[in-house]
Each structure stands twice: as C-alpha cells, then as structure tokens.
C-alpha cells in the first residue's frame, strides 16, 4: 500500500511517500480501506518529536480517517463507512495510508449522508471540544461557558456542542469571526482585543494556549472550572488563593491520553451532531496523500488560517485494489 511515513522523528523533510506492507489485523481489529485522512497540529508534534511515541518505525503519520470496512469482523460489516481518530501514536500505525487496521473499540460508524471529507476534517477538533466540555469540564445545561478563540476549529466545535447541550455560550474572537460564533450557537460574541470579560463563568476554555490564569480565575463563578487544552510551553501564574477560597479548579488534558471509552463517548456525541447536519468545518482543502509533507510544512509555517487540510487517499466510488 502507499502511505506517508517517517523512519525517525525529525523535520518535515523526514516524511516519505511510498510503499509499505499492508497491515494485518490483529485479534480485535478491523481492516479498513481509507478514503481520507486529516492533518492536525498534533501530527506535526509526533513527526518532529515534541510528542514522543514508541514507534513502530517506519511510522505512518496521521490520527484521523474515514474509510470502508474491508472484511466483516468484530461486529462491523464489509463495506460499512467508518471513522476513527486515535491512530499514529500509542504504538499504533497512522491513518495516512491506503489501508489501516483499527481496534474495534476505536472504530465508529459514520451516519448515512455525511460527507466523509467534511467528517474527517471535524473529528479531531470536535472530539477535543467534547472532552474539554463534558469529560473534563463537567458542563451541564444552564451553565455558562466562555470559549476563548471561538473562531478556530476547536473553538467552533466548543460553541456548537455547548449550545446543543443547553449551556449559555460566551465566545471571544476577532471581529471578522464574531458573526460566525453567533451562527454556530454563541449567545454572546465579544472582540477579544477590546471587551472586558463577564463574571460568573462556570467553565472557561482557552483554545489559544495563552492560559492567562490570573485573568481567567477573576471571572469564574463559585466552583467554576478552567480546562487547559493548548499551550504546552505556557507557564502562567496560578492564583491559588482565589481557587481554594471559591472551590474552583484548573485541569489540563490532551486528547492523546484519552481512553478508548472516553473517545467512544465523544464519538457517539459527534455522530449525533453529524446526523443532524452539524459540526461542518469552516473550510476544507483537499490535497493528494502524496502531498502530506507539503501539508505538514504549511501547517508548521502558520499558512492555513483556519483551513483544514484533508489528504485524499481515494475518491468516493473509486475501485479498491485487492
């Protein structure tokens, strides 16, 4: 099969595109013909060594995919359209390949009628948003969530999922993104450069990685929570006194450490939104799988400006080589 892979961690020049042996499913795994795989910032972290992984080497890149089941196995029928978002780390080969072998408990059916290229672009930011809001943030209907960076991919998903759960959503973004935030479900959208934040925030989520905890804690409600999901090199000041006097908390998480059960919970929520026509990405750019190295380079240089790159492995309806 053809794949985008690296033989060791390093710069984008380490990415190779070529032939690797087809994966052989182990016990409990399902073989999938990949239609598309997305490119995420975390994929570049794995490739350059910022997020160390144990291999195997050569390592196929990529977390997310949509594809079709090859042979009926482990509760999945041949031909079913499926997706996953946890390959390429934890000892698992990646998704940027013509075929992948996926543990059945990390494989999910894609609802009928959902565009596979839109879906694969959405699953990583949307699953991150779900885990931040509900698994780690404990968000409940009627509570107020503040989304810092509501115009981005994760920010957009945070707004939509929180609004769908009955929360009041306050979002900050650039002026150009304020209408977008409201369209996706924000009750209030504020210019991040000029507006004082409101008080009484039950859940504060900053997608920018700035992690200004002094400012954030000042606006929390009693027992308010802050979820950290970006900014691996940030070193903010922690206002511990205010936190303990008001039963407040700060928790960090990274989707790479989510359990299979947590990811399955997120997948069920995402599929519900997909089926309802939600979680559509703002902009998707499709490029051939052979251009994975160029996609990594553009992402690292900050050239995408919110666009999601999807690696097209095969067009929908293309015949599959046996």
Coordinates of C-alpha atoms in Angstrom, one line a residue:
X1 CA 0.0 0.0 0.0
X2 CA 1.0 3.7 -0.4
X3 CA 1.5 5.7 2.8
X4 CA 3.0 8.9 4.2
X5 CA 5.5 7.9 6.9
X6 CA 8.7 8.7 8.7
X7 CA 11.6 6.5 9.6
X8 CA 12.5 8.6 12.6
X9 CA 11.4 11.8 14.3
X10 CA 12.5 15.0 12.7
X11 CA 11.7 17.9 10.4
X12 CA 9.2 17.8 7.6
X13 CA 12.0 16.6 5.2
X14 CA 11.8 13.2 7.0
X15 CA 8.4 12.5 5.5
X16 CA 8.4 9.8 2.9
X17 CA 5.6 8.8 0.5
X18 CA 5.9 5.3 -0.8
X19 CA 5.1 1.6 -0.4
X20 CA 4.7 -0.2 2.9
X21 CA 3.3 -3.6 3.6
X22 CA -0.5 -3.8 4.0
X23 CA -1.4 -4.0 7.7
X24 CA -2.5 -7.4 9.0
X25 CA -5.4 -7.1 11.5
X26 CA -4.6 -8.5 15.0
X27 CA -7.2 -10.0 17.2
X28 CA -10.0 -7.5 17.8
X29 CA -9.0 -5.3 14.9
X30 CA -10.8 -4.3 11.7
X31 CA -9.2 -3.7 8.3
X32 CA -10.3 -0.5 6.6
X33 CA -9.7 1.0 3.2
X34 CA -9.0 4.6 3.8
X35 CA -10.8 7.3 1.8
X36 CA -9.3 10.4 3.6
X37 CA -7.1 11.4 6.5
X38 CA -6.7 14.8 8.0
X39 CA -3.6 16.7 9.1
X40 CA -3.6 18.1 12.7
X41 CA -1.1 20.1 14.6
X42 CA -0.5 17.1 16.9
X43 CA 0.6 15.1 13.8
X44 CA 3.4 17.5 13.4
X45 CA 4.3 17.1 17.1
X46 CA 4.6 13.4 16.6
X47 CA 6.6 13.7 13.5
X48 CA 9.1 16.3 14.9
X49 CA 9.5 14.5 18.3
X50 CA 7.7 17.1 20.5
X51 CA 5.2 14.3 21.4
X52 CA 7.5 11.2 21.7
X53 CA 6.0 7.9 20.5
X54 CA 7.4 4.4 20.8
X55 CA 7.0 3.7 17.0
X56 CA 6.7 1.3 15.3
X57 CA 9.2 2.5 12.7
X58 CA 8.7 3.4 10.0
X59 CA 5.7 5.2 11.4
X60 CA 2.7 6.1 9.3
X61 CA 1.5 9.6 10.2
X62 CA -1.9 10.8 11.0
X63 CA -4.6 10.4 13.6
X64 CA -7.9 10.6 11.8
X65 CA -9.5 8.7 8.9
X66 CA -12.8 7.9 7.2
X67 CA -13.0 4.7 5.1
X68 CA -14.8 1.5 4.3
X69 CA -14.5 -1.9 6.2
X70 CA -12.8 -4.5 4.0
X71 CA -14.0 -7.7 5.6
X72 CA -16.7 -8.3 8.1
X73 CA -15.1 -8.6 11.6
X74 CA -15.7 -7.8 15.2
X75 CA -19.2 -6.5 14.7
X76 CA -18.5 -4.5 11.6
X77 CA -19.8 -5.5 8.1
X78 CA -17.8 -5.3 4.9
X79 CA -18.5 -2.0 3.1
X80 CA -19.6 0.0 6.1
X81 CA -18.4 3.6 6.2
X82 CA -16.4 4.1 9.4
X83 CA -14.1 6.6 11.0
X84 CA -11.5 6.8 13.8
X85 CA -9.4 9.4 15.4
X86 CA -6.7 7.8 17.5
X87 CA -4.1 6.2 15.2
X88 CA -0.5 7.2 14.8
X89 CA 0.5 7.1 18.4
X90 CA 0.5 4.8 21.4
X91 CA 2.2 2.1 19.4
X92 CA -0.5 2.3 16.6
X93 CA 0.3 2.9 13.0
X94 CA -1.2 6.1 11.5
X95 CA -4.0 6.9 9.2
X96 CA -2.2 8.5 6.2
X97 CA -2.3 5.3 4.2
X98 CA -4.4 3.3 1.8
X99 CA -5.3 0.7 4.5
X100 CA -5.3 0.7 8.3
X101 CA -6.0 -1.9 10.9
X102 CA -8.1 -0.5 13.7
X103 CA -9.1 -1.8 17.1
X104 CA -12.9 -2.3 17.0
X105 CA -13.4 -0.2 20.2
X106 CA -11.7 2.7 18.4
X107 CA -13.8 2.5 15.3
X108 CA -17.1 4.2 14.7
X109 CA -19.8 4.1 12.0
X110 CA -20.3 7.3 10.0
X111 CA -24.0 8.3 9.8
X112 CA -25.5 8.0 6.3
X113 CA -25.4 11.0 4.1
X114 CA -22.4 12.7 5.9
X115 CA -19.7 13.8 3.6
X116 CA -16.6 11.8 4.5
X117 CA -14.2 14.6 3.8
X118 CA -16.1 17.1 6.0
X119 CA -16.3 14.4 8.7
X120 CA -12.6 13.6 8.8
X121 CA -11.8 17.3 9.0
X122 CA -14.1 17.7 12.0
X123 CA -13.4 14.7 14.2
X124 CA -10.2 15.8 15.9
X125 CA -11.2 19.3 16.9
X126 CA -14.7 18.2 17.7
X127 CA -13.7 15.3 19.9
X128 CA -11.2 17.6 21.7
X129 CA -14.0 20.0 22.3
X130 CA -16.3 17.3 23.7
X131 CA -13.7 16.0 26.1
X132 CA -13.0 19.6 27.3
X133 CA -16.6 20.4 27.9
X134 CA -18.0 17.3 29.4
X135 CA -15.4 14.7 30.3
X136 CA -13.1 17.2 32.0
X137 CA -15.2 20.3 32.3
X138 CA -18.4 18.8 33.7
X139 CA -20.5 21.2 31.8
X140 CA -24.3 21.0 32.4
X141 CA -27.3 22.6 30.8
X142 CA -27.9 26.1 32.1
X143 CA -24.3 26.8 33.0
X144 CA -22.2 29.5 31.3
X145 CA -19.1 28.6 29.3
X146 CA -16.6 31.0 28.0
X147 CA -14.8 30.0 24.8
X148 CA -11.6 31.9 24.1
X149 CA -10.8 31.7 20.4
X150 CA -14.3 30.9 19.2
X151 CA -13.4 31.4 15.5
X152 CA -10.9 28.5 15.3
X153 CA -11.7 24.8 14.6
X154 CA -11.7 23.7 18.2
X155 CA -13.4 26.9 19.3
X156 CA -16.2 26.5 16.8
X157 CA -16.8 22.9 17.9
X158 CA -16.8 24.1 21.6
X159 CA -19.5 26.6 20.8
X160 CA -21.7 24.2 18.9
X161 CA -21.5 21.3 21.3
X162 CA -22.0 23.5 24.4
X163 CA -25.0 25.3 22.8
X164 CA -26.5 21.9 21.8
X165 CA -26.2 20.8 25.4
X166 CA -28.2 23.8 26.7
X167 CA -25.4 25.9 28.0
X168 CA -25.1 29.6 27.7
X169 CA -22.1 30.3 25.5
X170 CA -19.9 33.4 25.6
X171 CA -17.2 33.5 22.9
X172 CA -14.3 35.8 22.2
X173 CA -12.9 36.1 18.7
X174 CA -11.6 38.5 16.2
X175 CA -14.1 41.0 14.8
X176 CA -14.2 39.1 11.5
X177 CA -15.3 35.9 13.3
X178 CA -18.0 37.3 15.6
X179 CA -20.9 36.6 13.3
X180 CA -19.6 33.1 12.7
X181 CA -19.5 32.4 16.5
X182 CA -23.2 33.5 16.8
X183 CA -24.2 31.4 13.8
X184 CA -22.7 28.4 15.5
X185 CA -24.6 29.0 18.7
X186 CA -22.9 31.6 20.8
X187 CA -25.3 33.7 22.9
X188 CA -22.7 36.5 23.1
X189 CA -19.6 37.1 20.9
X190 CA -17.0 39.6 22.0
X191 CA -14.0 41.2 20.3
X192 CA -11.1 39.6 22.2
X193 CA -9.0 42.7 21.9
X194 CA -11.3 45.2 23.4
X195 CA -14.0 43.7 25.6
X196 CA -13.9 43.1 29.3
X197 CA -14.9 39.5 30.1
X198 CA -18.1 38.8 32.0
X199 CA -18.1 37.4 35.5
X200 CA -20.0 34.2 36.6
X201 CA -18.3 31.8 34.2
X202 CA -18.8 28.2 35.1
X203 CA -16.4 26.8 32.6
X204 CA -13.5 28.7 31.0
X205 CA -11.8 27.1 27.9
X206 CA -8.9 28.9 26.2
X207 CA -8.1 27.4 22.8
X208 CA -5.3 29.9 22.1
X209 CA -2.9 28.4 24.6
X210 CA -2.3 31.8 26.3
X211 CA -3.6 30.4 29.6
X212 CA -3.8 33.7 31.5
X213 CA -5.0 32.1 34.7
X214 CA -5.0 35.3 36.7
X215 CA -7.5 36.8 34.3
X216 CA -9.5 33.6 34.0
X217 CA -9.9 33.0 37.7
X218 CA -11.1 36.5 38.3
X219 CA -14.1 35.8 36.1
X220 CA -15.1 32.4 37.4
X221 CA -18.2 31.6 39.3
X222 CA -18.2 29.7 42.6
X223 CA -16.9 26.2 41.8
X224 CA -16.0 27.4 38.3
X225 CA -13.6 25.3 36.3
X226 CA -10.8 26.1 33.8
X227 CA -9.8 23.4 31.3
X228 CA -6.4 23.7 29.6
X229 CA -6.2 22.1 26.2
X230 CA -3.4 24.1 24.5
X231 CA -0.1 25.8 25.1
X232 CA 2.3 23.1 26.1
X233 CA 5.1 25.6 26.8
X234 CA 3.0 28.2 28.7
X235 CA 3.9 28.9 32.4
X236 CA 1.2 31.0 33.8
X237 CA 0.8 32.5 37.3
X238 CA -1.6 30.4 39.4
X239 CA -3.8 32.4 41.7
X240 CA -4.0 29.5 44.2
X241 CA -5.7 31.6 47.0
X242 CA -8.7 32.5 44.9
X243 CA -9.0 29.0 43.6
X244 CA -9.2 27.3 47.0
X245 CA -11.4 30.1 48.6
X246 CA -14.0 29.6 45.9
X247 CA -13.9 25.8 45.3
X248 CA -12.5 26.5 41.8
X249 CA -10.3 24.2 39.8
X250 CA -7.9 24.0 36.9
X251 CA -7.5 20.8 34.9
X252 CA -5.4 20.0 31.8
X253 CA -5.9 17.3 29.3
X254 CA -4.6 16.2 25.9
X255 CA -6.7 14.0 23.6
X256 CA -3.8 11.7 23.0
X257 CA -4.2 10.3 26.5
X258 CA -8.0 9.8 26.3
X259 CA -9.1 6.3 26.9
X260 CA -11.0 4.2 24.3
X261 CA -14.1 4.5 26.4
X262 CA -13.8 8.3 26.6
X263 CA -13.2 8.5 22.8
X264 CA -16.3 6.3 22.2
X265 CA -18.4 8.6 24.3
X266 CA -17.2 11.6 22.3
X267 CA -17.8 9.7 19.0
X268 CA -21.4 9.0 19.9
X269 CA -22.0 12.7 20.6
X270 CA -20.2 13.7 17.4
X271 CA -22.2 11.2 15.3
X272 CA -25.4 12.7 16.7
X273 CA -24.3 16.2 15.6
X274 CA -23.2 14.8 12.2
X275 CA -26.5 13.2 11.6
X276 CA -28.3 16.5 12.4
X277 CA -26.2 18.4 9.9
X278 CA -23.8 19.9 12.5
X279 CA -20.0 20.1 13.1
X280 CA -19.3 21.1 9.5
X281 CA -15.8 22.6 9.1
X282 CA -15.5 26.2 8.1
X283 CA -13.1 25.5 5.2
X284 CA -11.6 22.2 3.9
X285 CA -8.8 21.9 1.4
X286 CA -8.3 18.5 -0.2
X287 CA -4.8 17.5 -1.3
X288 CA -3.5 14.2 -2.5
X289 CA -1.9 11.8 0.0
X290 CA 1.4 12.3 -1.8
X291 CA 1.4 15.9 -0.6
X292 CA 1.5 15.1 3.1
X293 CA 4.9 16.6 3.6
X294 CA 3.8 19.9 2.0
X295 CA 0.7 19.9 4.2
X296 CA 2.9 19.5 7.3
X297 CA 5.1 22.3 6.2
X298 CA 2.3 24.7 5.6
X299 CA 0.7 23.9 9.0
X300 CA 4.0 24.5 10.8
X301 CA 4.5 27.8 8.9
X302 CA 1.1 29.0 10.0
X303 CA -0.2 29.3 6.5
X304 CA -3.6 27.6 6.9
X305 CA -5.5 30.3 8.7
X306 CA -8.3 28.0 10.0
X307 CA -8.5 25.8 6.9
X308 CA -8.5 22.1 7.5
X309 CA -6.3 20.0 5.2
X310 CA -7.6 16.6 4.2
X311 CA -5.4 14.1 2.5
X312 CA -7.4 12.4 -0.2
X313 CA -6.4 8.7 -0.3
X314 CA -9.1 7.7 -2.8
X315 CA -12.2 9.4 -4.2
X316 CA -15.5 8.1 -3.1
X317 CA -16.6 5.5 -5.5
X318 CA -13.1 4.7 -6.8
X319 CA -12.4 0.9 -7.1
X320 CA -10.3 -0.6 -4.4
X321 CA -7.3 -2.7 -5.3
X322 CA -7.5 -6.2 -3.9

